[in-house]
Coordinates of C-alpha atoms and ligand atoms in Angstrom, one line a residue:
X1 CA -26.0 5.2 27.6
X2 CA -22.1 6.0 28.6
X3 CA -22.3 9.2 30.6
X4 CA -19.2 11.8 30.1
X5 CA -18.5 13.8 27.2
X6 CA -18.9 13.0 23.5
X7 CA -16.6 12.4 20.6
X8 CA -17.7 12.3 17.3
X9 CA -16.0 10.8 14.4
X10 CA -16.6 11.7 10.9
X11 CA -16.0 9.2 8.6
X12 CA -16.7 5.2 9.1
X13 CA -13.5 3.6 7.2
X14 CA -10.2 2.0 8.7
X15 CA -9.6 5.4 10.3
X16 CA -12.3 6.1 11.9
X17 CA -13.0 2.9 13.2
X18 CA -9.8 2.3 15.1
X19 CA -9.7 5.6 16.5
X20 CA -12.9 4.6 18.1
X21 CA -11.4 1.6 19.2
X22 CA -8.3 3.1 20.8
X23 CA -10.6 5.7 22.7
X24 CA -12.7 2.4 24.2
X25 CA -9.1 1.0 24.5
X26 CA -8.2 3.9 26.7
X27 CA -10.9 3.8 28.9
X28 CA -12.4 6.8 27.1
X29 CA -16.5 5.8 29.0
X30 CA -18.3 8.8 27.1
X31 CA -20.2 8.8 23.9
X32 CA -18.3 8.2 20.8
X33 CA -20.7 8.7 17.5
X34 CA -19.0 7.5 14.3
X35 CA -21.0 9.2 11.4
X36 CA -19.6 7.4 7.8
X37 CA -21.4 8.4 4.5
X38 CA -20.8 5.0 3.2
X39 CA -23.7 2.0 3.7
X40 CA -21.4 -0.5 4.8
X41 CA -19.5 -1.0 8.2
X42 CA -16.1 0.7 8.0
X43 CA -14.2 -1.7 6.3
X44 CA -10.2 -2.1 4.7
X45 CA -9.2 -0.7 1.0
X46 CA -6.0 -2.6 0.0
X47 CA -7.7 -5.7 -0.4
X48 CA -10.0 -4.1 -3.3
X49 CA -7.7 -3.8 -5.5
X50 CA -5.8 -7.2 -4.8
X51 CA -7.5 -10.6 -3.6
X52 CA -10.8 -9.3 -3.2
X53 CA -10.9 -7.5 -6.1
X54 CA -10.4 -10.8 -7.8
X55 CA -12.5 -12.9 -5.9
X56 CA -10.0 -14.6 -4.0
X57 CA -11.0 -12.9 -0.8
X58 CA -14.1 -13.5 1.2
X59 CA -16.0 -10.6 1.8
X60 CA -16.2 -10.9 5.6
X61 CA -12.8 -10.5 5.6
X62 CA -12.2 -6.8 4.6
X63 CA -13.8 -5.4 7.7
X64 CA -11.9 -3.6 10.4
X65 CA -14.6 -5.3 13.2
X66 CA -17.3 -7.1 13.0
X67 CA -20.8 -5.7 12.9
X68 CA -21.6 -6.9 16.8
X69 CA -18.1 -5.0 18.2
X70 CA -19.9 -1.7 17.8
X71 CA -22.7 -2.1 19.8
X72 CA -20.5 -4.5 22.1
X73 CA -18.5 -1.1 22.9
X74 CA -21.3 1.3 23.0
X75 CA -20.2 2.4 19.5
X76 CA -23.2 4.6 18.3
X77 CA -22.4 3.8 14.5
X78 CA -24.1 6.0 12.0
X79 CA -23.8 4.4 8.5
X80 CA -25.5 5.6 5.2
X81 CA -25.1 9.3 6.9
X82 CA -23.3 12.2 5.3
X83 CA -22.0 15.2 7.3
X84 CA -23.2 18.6 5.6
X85 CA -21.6 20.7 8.3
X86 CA -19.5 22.0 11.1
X87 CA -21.2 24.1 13.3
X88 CA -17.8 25.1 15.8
X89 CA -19.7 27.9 17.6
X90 CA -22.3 25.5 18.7
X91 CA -20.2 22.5 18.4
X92 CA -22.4 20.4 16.6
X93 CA -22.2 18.6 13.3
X94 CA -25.3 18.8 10.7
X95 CA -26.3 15.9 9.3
X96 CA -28.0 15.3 5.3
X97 CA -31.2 14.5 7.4
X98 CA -31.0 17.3 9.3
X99 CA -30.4 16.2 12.3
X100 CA -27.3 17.7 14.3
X101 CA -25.2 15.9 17.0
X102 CA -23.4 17.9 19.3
X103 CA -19.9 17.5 20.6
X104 CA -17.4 17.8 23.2
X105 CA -14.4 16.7 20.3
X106 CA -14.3 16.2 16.9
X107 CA -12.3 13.5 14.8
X108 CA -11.9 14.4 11.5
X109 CA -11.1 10.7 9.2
X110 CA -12.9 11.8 6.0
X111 CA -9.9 10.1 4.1
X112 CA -9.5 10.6 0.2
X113 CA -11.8 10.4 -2.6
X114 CA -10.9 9.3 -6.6
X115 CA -9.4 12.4 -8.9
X116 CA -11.6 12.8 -11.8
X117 CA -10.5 12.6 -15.4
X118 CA -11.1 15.9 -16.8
X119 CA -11.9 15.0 -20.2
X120 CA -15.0 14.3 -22.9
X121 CA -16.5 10.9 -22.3
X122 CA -14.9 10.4 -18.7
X123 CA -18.6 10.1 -17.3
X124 CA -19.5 7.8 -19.7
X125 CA -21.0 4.6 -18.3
X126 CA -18.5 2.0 -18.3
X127 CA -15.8 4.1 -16.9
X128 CA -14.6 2.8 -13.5
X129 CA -12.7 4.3 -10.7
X130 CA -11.9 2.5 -7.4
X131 CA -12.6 3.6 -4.2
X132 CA -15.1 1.6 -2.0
X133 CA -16.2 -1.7 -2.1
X134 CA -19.0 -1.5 -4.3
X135 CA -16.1 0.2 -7.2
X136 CA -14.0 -3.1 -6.6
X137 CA -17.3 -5.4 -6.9
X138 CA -18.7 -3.4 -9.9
X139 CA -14.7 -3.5 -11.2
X140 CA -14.3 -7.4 -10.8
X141 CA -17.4 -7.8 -12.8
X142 CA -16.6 -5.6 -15.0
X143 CA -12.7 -7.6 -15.9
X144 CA -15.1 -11.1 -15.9
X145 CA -16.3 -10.1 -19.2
X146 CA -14.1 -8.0 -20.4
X147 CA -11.3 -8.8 -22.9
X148 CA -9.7 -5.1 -23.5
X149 CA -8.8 -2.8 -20.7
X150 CA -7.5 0.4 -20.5
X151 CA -6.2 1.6 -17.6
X152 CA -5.3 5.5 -16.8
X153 CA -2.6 6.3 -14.5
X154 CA 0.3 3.9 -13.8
X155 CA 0.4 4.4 -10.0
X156 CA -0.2 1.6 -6.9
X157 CA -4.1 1.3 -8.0
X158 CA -3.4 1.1 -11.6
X159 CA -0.8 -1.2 -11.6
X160 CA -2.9 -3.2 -9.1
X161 CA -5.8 -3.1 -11.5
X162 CA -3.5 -3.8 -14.4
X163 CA -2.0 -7.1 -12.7
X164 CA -5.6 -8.3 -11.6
X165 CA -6.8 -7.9 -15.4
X166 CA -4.5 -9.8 -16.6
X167 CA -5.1 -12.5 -14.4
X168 CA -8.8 -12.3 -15.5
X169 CA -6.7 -13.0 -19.2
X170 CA -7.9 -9.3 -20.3
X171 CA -5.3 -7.5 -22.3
X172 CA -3.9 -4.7 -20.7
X173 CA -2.8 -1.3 -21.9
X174 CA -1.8 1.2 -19.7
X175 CA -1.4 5.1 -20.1
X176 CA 0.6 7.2 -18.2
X177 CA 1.4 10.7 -18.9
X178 CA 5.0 10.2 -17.2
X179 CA 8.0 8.3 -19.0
X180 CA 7.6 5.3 -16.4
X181 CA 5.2 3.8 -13.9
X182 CA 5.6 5.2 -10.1
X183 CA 8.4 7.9 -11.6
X184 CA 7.2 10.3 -9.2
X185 CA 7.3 8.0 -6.5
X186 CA 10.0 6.0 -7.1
X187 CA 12.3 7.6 -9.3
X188 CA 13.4 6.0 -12.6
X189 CA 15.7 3.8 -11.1
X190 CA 13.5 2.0 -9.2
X191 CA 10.3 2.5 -11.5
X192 CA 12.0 0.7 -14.1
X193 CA 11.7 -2.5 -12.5
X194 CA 7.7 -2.1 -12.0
X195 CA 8.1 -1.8 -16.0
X196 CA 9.6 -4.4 -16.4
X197 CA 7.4 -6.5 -14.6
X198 CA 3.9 -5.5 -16.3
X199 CA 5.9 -5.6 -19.7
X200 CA 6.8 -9.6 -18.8
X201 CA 3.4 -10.0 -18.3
X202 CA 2.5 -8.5 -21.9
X203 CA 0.9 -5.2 -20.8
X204 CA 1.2 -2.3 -23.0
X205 CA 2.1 0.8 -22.4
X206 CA 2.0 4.5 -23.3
X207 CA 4.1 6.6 -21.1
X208 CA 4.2 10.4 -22.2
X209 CA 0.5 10.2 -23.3
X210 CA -2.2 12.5 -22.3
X211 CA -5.8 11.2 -22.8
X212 CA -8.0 13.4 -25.1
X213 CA -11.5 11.8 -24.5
X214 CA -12.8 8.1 -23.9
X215 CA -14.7 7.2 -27.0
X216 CA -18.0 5.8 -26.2
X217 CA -20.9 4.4 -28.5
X218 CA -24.3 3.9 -27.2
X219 CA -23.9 5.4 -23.6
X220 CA -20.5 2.7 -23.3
X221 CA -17.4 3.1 -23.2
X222 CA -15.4 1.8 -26.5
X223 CA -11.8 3.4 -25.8
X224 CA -9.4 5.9 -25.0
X225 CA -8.1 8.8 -27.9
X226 CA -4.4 10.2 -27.1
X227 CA -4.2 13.4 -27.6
X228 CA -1.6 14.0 -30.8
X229 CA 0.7 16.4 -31.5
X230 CA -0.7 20.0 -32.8
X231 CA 0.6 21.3 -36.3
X232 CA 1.8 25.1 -36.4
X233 CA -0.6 27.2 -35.5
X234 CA -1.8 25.0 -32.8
X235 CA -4.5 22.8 -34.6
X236 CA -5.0 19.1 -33.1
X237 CA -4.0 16.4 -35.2
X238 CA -6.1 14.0 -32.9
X239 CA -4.2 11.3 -31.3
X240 CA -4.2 7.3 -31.9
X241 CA -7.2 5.4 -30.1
X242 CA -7.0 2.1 -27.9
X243 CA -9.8 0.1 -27.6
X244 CA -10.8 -1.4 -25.0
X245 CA -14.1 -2.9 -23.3
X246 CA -13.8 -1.3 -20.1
X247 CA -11.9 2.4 -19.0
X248 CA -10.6 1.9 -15.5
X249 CA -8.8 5.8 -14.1
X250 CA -6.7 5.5 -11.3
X251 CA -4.8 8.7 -11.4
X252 CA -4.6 9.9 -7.8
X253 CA -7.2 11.1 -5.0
X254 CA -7.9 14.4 -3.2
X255 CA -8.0 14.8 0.7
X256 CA -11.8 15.4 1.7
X257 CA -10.9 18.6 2.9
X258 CA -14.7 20.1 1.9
X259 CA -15.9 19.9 5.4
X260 CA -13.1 21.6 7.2
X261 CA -12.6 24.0 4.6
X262 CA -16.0 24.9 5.1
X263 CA -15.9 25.4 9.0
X264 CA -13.0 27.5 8.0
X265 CA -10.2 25.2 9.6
X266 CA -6.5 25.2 8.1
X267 CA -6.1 23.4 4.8
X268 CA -3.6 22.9 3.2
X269 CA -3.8 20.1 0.6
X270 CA -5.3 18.2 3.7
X271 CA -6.5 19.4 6.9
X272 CA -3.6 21.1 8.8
X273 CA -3.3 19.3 12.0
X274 CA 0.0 19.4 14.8
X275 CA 1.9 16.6 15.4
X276 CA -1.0 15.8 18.2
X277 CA -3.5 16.0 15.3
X278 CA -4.7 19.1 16.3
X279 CA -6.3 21.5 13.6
X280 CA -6.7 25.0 14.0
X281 CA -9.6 24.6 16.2
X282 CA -8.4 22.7 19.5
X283 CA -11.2 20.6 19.9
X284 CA -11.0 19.2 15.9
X285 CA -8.1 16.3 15.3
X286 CA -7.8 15.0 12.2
X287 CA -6.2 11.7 11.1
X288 CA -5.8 9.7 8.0
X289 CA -5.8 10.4 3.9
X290 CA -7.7 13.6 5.0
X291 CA -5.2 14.8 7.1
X292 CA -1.7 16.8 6.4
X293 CA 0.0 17.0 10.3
X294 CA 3.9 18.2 11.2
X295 CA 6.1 15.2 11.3
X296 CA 8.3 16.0 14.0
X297 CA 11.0 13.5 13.1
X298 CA 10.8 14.8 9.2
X299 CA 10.3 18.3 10.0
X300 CA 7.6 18.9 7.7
X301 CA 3.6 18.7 7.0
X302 CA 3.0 15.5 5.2
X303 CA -0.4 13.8 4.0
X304 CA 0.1 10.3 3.9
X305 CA -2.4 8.3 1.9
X306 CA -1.8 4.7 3.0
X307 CA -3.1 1.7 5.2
X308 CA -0.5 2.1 8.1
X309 CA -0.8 5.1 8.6
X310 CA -4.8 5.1 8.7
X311 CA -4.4 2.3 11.3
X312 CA -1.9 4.6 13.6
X313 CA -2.7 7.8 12.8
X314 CA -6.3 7.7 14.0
X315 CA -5.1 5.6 17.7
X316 CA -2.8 8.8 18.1
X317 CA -5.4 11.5 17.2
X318 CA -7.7 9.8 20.2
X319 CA -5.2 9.4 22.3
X320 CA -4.4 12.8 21.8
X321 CA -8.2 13.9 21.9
X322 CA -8.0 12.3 25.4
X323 CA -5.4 14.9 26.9
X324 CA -2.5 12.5 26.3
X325 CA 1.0 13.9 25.7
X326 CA 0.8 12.7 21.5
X327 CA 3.7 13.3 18.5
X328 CA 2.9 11.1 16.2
X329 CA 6.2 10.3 14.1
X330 CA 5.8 6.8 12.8
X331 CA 7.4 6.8 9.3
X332 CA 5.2 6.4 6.3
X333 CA 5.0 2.9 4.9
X334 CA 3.2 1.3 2.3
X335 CA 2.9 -2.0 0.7
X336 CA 1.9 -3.2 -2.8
X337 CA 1.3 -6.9 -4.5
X338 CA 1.2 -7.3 -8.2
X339 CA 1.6 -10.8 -9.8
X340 CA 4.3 -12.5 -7.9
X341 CA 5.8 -9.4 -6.5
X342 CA 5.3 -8.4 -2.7
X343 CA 6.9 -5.1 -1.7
X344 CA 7.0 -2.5 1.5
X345 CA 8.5 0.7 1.4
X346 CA 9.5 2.5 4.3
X347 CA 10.5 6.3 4.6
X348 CA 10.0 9.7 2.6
X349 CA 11.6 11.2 0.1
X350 CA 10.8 14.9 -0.8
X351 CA 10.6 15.9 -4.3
X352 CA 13.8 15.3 -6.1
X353 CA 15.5 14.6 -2.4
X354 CA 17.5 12.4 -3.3
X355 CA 21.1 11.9 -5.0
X356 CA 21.3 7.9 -4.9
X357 CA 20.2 4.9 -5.1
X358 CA 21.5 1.8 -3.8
X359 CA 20.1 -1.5 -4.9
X360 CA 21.0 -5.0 -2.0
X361 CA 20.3 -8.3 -3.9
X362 CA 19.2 -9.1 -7.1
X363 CA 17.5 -6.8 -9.5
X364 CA 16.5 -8.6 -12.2
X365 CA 15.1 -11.6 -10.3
X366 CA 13.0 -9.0 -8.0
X367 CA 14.4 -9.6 -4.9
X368 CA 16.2 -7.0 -3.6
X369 CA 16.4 -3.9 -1.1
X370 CA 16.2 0.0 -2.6
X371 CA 17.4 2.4 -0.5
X372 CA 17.6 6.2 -1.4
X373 CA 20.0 8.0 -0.2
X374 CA 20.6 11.4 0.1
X375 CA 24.0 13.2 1.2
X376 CA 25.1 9.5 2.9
X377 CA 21.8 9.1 4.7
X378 CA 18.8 6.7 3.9
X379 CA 15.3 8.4 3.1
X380 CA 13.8 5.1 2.4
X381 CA 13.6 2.1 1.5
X382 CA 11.5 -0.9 0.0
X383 CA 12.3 -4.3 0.4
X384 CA 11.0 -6.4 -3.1
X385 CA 10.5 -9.9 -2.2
X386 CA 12.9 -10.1 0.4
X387 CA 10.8 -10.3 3.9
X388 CA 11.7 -9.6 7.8
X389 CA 13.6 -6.6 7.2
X390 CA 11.5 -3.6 7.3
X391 CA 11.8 -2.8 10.7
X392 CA 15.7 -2.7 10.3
X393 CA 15.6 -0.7 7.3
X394 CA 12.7 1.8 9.4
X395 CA 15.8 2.1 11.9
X396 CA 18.1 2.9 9.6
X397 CA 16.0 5.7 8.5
X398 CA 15.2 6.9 11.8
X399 CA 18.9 6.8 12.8
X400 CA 19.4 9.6 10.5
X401 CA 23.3 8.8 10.4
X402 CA 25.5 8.5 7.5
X403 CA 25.4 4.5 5.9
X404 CA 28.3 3.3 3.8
X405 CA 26.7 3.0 0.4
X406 CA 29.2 -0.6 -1.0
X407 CA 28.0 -1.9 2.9
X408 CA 24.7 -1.3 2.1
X409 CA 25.1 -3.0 -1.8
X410 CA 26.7 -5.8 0.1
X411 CA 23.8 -8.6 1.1
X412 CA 26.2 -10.4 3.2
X413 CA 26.4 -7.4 5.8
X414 CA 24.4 -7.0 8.2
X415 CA 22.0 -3.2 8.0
X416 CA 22.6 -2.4 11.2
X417 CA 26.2 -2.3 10.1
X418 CA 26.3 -0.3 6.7
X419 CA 25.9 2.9 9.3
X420 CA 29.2 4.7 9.2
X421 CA 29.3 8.2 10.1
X422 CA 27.3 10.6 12.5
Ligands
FAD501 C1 -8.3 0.2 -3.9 C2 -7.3 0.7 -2.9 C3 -6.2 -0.1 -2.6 C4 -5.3 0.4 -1.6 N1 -4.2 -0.4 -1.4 C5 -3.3 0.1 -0.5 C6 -2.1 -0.7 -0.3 O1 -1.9 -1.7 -0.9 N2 -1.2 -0.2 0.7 C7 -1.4 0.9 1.4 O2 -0.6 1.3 2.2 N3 -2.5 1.6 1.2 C8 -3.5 1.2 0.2 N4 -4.6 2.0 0.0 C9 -4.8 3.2 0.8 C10 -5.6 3.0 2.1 O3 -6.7 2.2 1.9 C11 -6.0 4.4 2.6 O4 -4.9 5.0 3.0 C12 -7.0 4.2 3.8 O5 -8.2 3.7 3.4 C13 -7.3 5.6 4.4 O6 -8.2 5.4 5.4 P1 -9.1 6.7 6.0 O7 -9.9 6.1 7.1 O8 -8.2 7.8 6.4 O9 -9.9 7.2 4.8 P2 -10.9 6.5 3.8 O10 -10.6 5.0 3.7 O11 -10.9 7.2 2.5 O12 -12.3 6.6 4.5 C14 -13.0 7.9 4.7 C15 -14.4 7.6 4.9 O13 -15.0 8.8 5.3 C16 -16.3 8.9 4.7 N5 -16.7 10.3 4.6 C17 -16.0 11.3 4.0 N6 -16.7 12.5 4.1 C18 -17.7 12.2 5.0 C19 -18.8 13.0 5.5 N7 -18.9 14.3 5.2 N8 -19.7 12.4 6.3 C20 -19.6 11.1 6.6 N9 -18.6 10.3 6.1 C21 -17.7 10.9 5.3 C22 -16.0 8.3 3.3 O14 -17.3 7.9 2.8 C23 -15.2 7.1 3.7 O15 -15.9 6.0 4.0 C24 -5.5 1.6 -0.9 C25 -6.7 2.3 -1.2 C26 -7.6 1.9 -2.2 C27 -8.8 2.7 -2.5

């Protein structure tokens, strides 16, 4: 058994795991205890809505380590084990069996979990959301048999989930209570061309449309109702219904923010944390989907619900948690694959922060460069099937300075040179 203090991790998933790794990394020699609710070894999400999720991914290959490198680093790995509570007084955590492990610090990685659809029929059998591993194995079983699907929510997951049904040869309608796919990420100028691309690939969909109720028969799901239009005086006129074999929601998850709010820690849409990943208690960090930390480059709290960042995120937090001088400040990036389109994106872009966008390349053959602009300077960017340049788009972000927007139209110049102004 390590001697020296001990740091407990709560939650078993990409961020968890490497912030345990970084803290053997840095020499940390004291217990670490990594506590995840779920049964398996903390493994990676993208793939489950992409190769894996249609069986063109081993399942070895979605795990952060394997199963020896835990006990190899003295890893004292808790799996099946749900955290009930804080206890900051005594410094312990309560676990569902009881049990209570004490510590010296406290990681908080409890990541995200699946918005539920708050309509009739939503916990119908039948209805899938994705999450975990066992959602994407139950999922690709699910599109093996299943000829009509309905997906809710036209963001990254559903489109993902869209794209691998219709691989499986399912038809595909999607609903979406915006006017396009990603709009609220994206933008319409962008978010056309994700339209575009599910439409070429014959998926359906209704954008502006709420769902009413899935329609079930015999404990299964049979389809989704729209809600309709109400007559004067407000009565329903019930809405048109899809059918479709299997229901698969994908409308957005919610920080795990139950514990901390509990232990009465800051939260704010996400457990407040500094730019050291600090909560409101100086022993708690917090890292990952879960967390919402200042972003001292963007000058703001930001939750950031993607891959990178739960792979960085968690490495500062223990760096941090080891009395190291920590800002995190890496800028948000996420990737996406959907039929023969690869993109990154790179950057942040408050809500309606932007007044332009400038497309590099070609559009309507998908590969191209988006930036968004606001005032002269690039928020962000995402680079559609055009490869090797994220890092120079990441600086041009970071530069913060004034890009000439025909430059940056212009393939044939260079990025680093579309930067005009201060
Ligand atoms: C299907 C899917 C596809 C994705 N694709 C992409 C992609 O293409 N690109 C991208 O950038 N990002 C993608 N993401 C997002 C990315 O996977 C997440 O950002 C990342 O998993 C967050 O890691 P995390 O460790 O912070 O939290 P999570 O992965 O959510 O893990 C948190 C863990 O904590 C456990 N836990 C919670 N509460 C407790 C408790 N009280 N006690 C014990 N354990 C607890 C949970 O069970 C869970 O295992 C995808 C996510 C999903 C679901």
């Amino acid at each position: 058994m390590p001697a020296g203090p001990t740091f407990v991790i709560v939650g078993a998933s990409l961020g968890g795991a490497r912030a345990a790794e970084a803290l053997r990394d840095e020499g940390f020699d004291g217990r670490i205890v990594l506590i995840g609710a779920e049964a398996h070894h903390p493994y990676e999400r993208p793939p489950l809505s992409k190769d894996y999720l249609q069986g063109r991914a081993e399942r070895q290959s979605i795990f952060v380590h394997d199963d020896g490198w835990y006990p190899e680093h003295d890893i004292d790995l808790r799996l099946g084990t749900a955290v009930t509570a804080i206890d900051r007084n005594l410094r312990q955590v309560g676990l569902a069996s009881g049990e209570t492990v004490g510590y010296d610090k406290l990681l908080l990685t409890t990541g995200a979990v699946p918005v539920r659809l708050p309509v009739p029929g939503a916990d119908t059998s039948g209805v899938r959301y994705l999450r975990t591993v066992d959602d994407s194995e139950r999922l690709r079983e699910t599109l093996a048999s299943a000829s009509r699907v309905a997906v809710v929510g036209a963001g990254w997951i559903g489109l993902e989930v869209a794209a691998a049904a219709r691989n499986a040869g399912a038809a595909v309608t999607v609903i979406e209570a915006a006017e396009l796919p990603l709009l609220g990420v994206l933008g319409p100028e962008a978010a056309q061309v994700f339209l575009d691309l599910h439409r070429e690939h014959d998926v359906d969909f209704r954008l502006g449309a709420q769902v009413a109720e899935i329609v079930a028969s015999a404990g299964a799901a049979t389809g989704v109702r729209l809600a309709g239009g109400t007559e004067t005086g407000g009565t329903e006129t019930g809405g048109t219904e899809i059918s479709a074999d299997a229901v698969v929601i994908g409308i957005g998850v919610a920080p795990a923010t139950g514990l901390a709010e509990a232990a009465g820690l800051g939260v704010d849409r996400g457990v407040r944390a500094d730019a050291a990943l600090r909560t409101s208690d100086p022993v708690i960090y917090a890292a990952g989907d879960a967390a919402r930390a200042y972003h001292p480059l963007l000058d703001t709290y930001l939750r950031v619900e993607h891959w990178s960042n739960a792979r960085h995120q968690p490495v500062a937090a223990a760096r941090s948690m080891l009395g190291q001088d920590v800002a995190y400040d890496r800028l948000p990036y996420f990737f996406s694959d959907q039929y023969d389109l690869g993109m990154e994106y790179s950057g942040y872009v408050p809500p309606g922060g932007y007044d332009r966008v400038v497309f590099r390349g070609d559009v309507g053959k998908r590969e191209f460069i988006a930036f968004w602009l606001s005032g002269g300077r690039v928020l962000a960017g995402m680079n559609v099937n055009v490869w090797d340049v994220n890092d120079q788009v990441q600086e041009l972000i970071r530069a913060g300075r004034r890009a000439d927007p025909e430059r940056l139209a212009n393939p044939d110049i260079p990025l680093p040179e579309t930067v005009t102004g201060a």
